[in-house]
Amino acid sequence: MATPENPLRGLDPDQREAVLHESGPLLLVAGAGSGKTRAIVSRIVRLVRDGVPPDRILGITFTNRAAEEMRERVASALYAGSSPGTGEGRDLPWLGTFHAFGARLLRRFGGRIGLSPGFVIYDARDQFDLVRQILKEKNVDEKKFSASRFLGRIERTKRDGEGSSVLREAGGWAFAGKAEEVRIAYDDALSAAGAVDFADLIRLPVRLFREHPGILEAVRGEIRHLLVDEFQDVDAGQAELSRGIGLGAESFLAVGDEDQSIYGWRGGSAGPMLSFERDYPGGRVLHLRTNYRTRAAILSAAGEVIRKNRSRREKRIEAAREGGDPPVVRQYEDSDDEAAGVAGAVAEQIRKGASPSSIAVFYRVNAQSRPVEDALRQAGIPYILRGALSFYDRAAVRDAIACLRWFVHPDDPVSFARLVKAPRRGVGEVTLARAREAARAAGTPFSAELVKIPRLAGLLEFRDRWAAGLPARKVGEALHAALDGSGYLAWIGDGDGSGTEERSGNGKEDSRENLQELLRIANLFPGSGEEAVCAFLERISLSPGEEEEGGEAVRLMTMHNAKGLEFETVYLAGLEEGLLPHSRSADSESEVEEERRLFYVGLTRARERAFLSFARRRSLFGAFRDTVLSRFLTEIPPSMVRWHVGTSRTPRGFARSGTAAPWRAPAIVPAAEPSPARPRLVRHPMFGDGVVEAVEGSGDDRKITARFPGYGRKKILVRAVRMEILY
DNA sequence: CACACCAGTGTTTTT
DNA sequence: CACTGGTGTG
Ligand SMILES: Nc1ncnc2c1ncn2[C@@H]1O[C@H](COP(=O)(O)OP(=O)(O)OP(=O)(O)O)[C@@H](O)[C@H]1O
């Protein structure tokens, strides 16, 4: 193992070309599982081997986790054999997301646009709190226009520039006018607080490059080789950053697959891939044509579905791994039944020797994880959730972070607003609002106003002492001291079990545990002083909850989260109209196409087996509704899929027994298009063609809920209107 | 200003 | 159904 691996090993000729590519821009276009990411890793290794100093290389990934994985792969290829475990100080290229890279640029150069290097990064919750605060100050009725609606618009505007939102928003002038006002107040509040949001992490570096050519030159001087993964989902700003750096670099490799562009709702677009040769004069485009991951039987089914997208260039891809079992479709009674069925099938795979971590369950929305979690837990199968519902969203953890954040950054009113509420210290909304207003009016920092509030004297004094002692403190110590001095630890009960055991009980108990966990994480964080604390806070804002490795556990995640991963066996649950495609993404053809890509991404994560399922009834807001199976299921040619929809009821006893009780394979129904028991597509005399989302009642009382492009969702009493059933 | 309770409310997807 | 924010009272 002491001999470093040849970076060209395990690559096909096309990949090799990308890896050996000498100079200039190169776009690698290829379907799922064709080894694009491997090509990036190998290229980085090759560059370093050829003597390029690692810090001249910048690699952009879509998630922090992907960056971490890439870092490991590069490190092990480069330094395998040479004293393992000490990888820390190793020379490795900088790998991370556009946002993390943007943050890094802003820490260095932000001063040029008036940003202090210690800026805070607001996450979704902070943004939300801030917008609500502004709405309150401006007397905007949230019932009429919700904070999230404002926030959505603010983000779009910040991302795509002004004008873009106006066109897309159907809210009328009243909203448009207010929205602009709120947006400006929001941005003012951010800069007053010395804070940035996620959009800023892209937008401000773009501005830096545009307005300060010297900075762009400096960055170009450093980054000689740029590599960007998942290029099909970059937003306009990210494309501009790529271009700014890429054009000045010795080489630029972008890789992507248009069919996996699934973040359009966030501004992501495959546009920059399509216009690559125009944007990068002298740029070349290279294709990979072999899928090394997915069995032919699954890949061809996925391929047939994705072909239904009209706005798409056909590309050829061949499965290196022939044969295999076609995807299996299973029908269940309801979501619990489905979850139990999935758990049963998972148990069966494990019993046959599969490793739990080689199995994944994908769904469209996070809420779907719940029944699946319950069923897995009952069956005694270990699992971990990947993505959302993070540890860092827990109230106590947010409190603690807000506390630490305010301690290093006393001008941040959003953090302070949390801190001042826990524990209560006789200062409320009114006093705070007054202080914010005074600061704004006088143009003074927020903290200067806090000094004037008598009740805060103790807290402020403590903070000064804390700040004085900070340079010598490690992150964990600094956090602990802040929590202690702010009274938070005492308020929550410091968990020594001594004295005051609250009877309100488990809420505080949980909080204490979460706090312990946070302290543990903070203690592991390297470095000391303000810089380390800021780095810690930044890490938490940019990649919350990515430390859990998971070990031997089944992976549960949304299809969005599944991007870039691979598993032996995948389960796609909840394949129903309204869920996939999601009812809120079914208005336009382009939205439906993105949903179709999501399905494609999910299916192409599988190496060996894919199980697709839907429930006939699903509860929404507590009430059960009948469902209609996803159109994407019926788009798979019948010969390429196995419909097991007959007796797929889970033996009820299974879950309770907790062991791998007999799981009867459902009867195999000959491959055939299921005749829809209920209508899927209807034509209404007024609303036109609509996709049926649910059917209730029967006979004369039958009501159909359908979504009509341009009209939205309508519930129609069948007997009341002459409606044609198209399918 | 703090706390308790109740009603209304809402579900995409995430850096 | 589960949550959270608003409301009313001490
Ligand atoms: N030349 C090759 N020969 C054999 N296996 C390969 C080769 N290149 C890549 N692989 C394997 O194929 C699988 C897919 O590779 P990789 O993840 O790099 O593909 P990708 O194009 O990035 O996929 P996706 O776009 O679907 O995320 C991995 O298991 C990888 O190890």
Coordinates of C-alpha atoms (C1' of nucleotides) in Angstrom, one line a residue, chain A residues 265 364 366 426 428 431 558 584 621, chain B residues 1-3 10-15:
Chain A
W265 CA -36.5 26.1 -7.5
R364 CA -40.1 13.3 -1.7
N366 CA -39.1 14.9 4.9
G426 CA -36.9 41.6 32.3
G428 CA -38.8 42.1 26.2
T431 CA -37.5 47.4 24.9
T558 CA -35.2 12.9 0.4
R584 CA -46.8 22.3 -5.6
F621 CA -53.4 17.0 8.0
Chain B
dC1 C1' -43.3 41.4 31.3
dA2 C1' -44.0 36.3 32.0
dC3 C1' -46.5 32.2 31.7
dG10 C1' -50.0 24.5 7.7
dT11 C1' -46.4 20.4 4.2
dT12 C1' -41.8 20.5 -1.0
dT13 C1' -37.2 20.2 -2.1
dT14 C1' -31.7 23.0 0.8
dT15 C1' -26.8 25.7 0.5

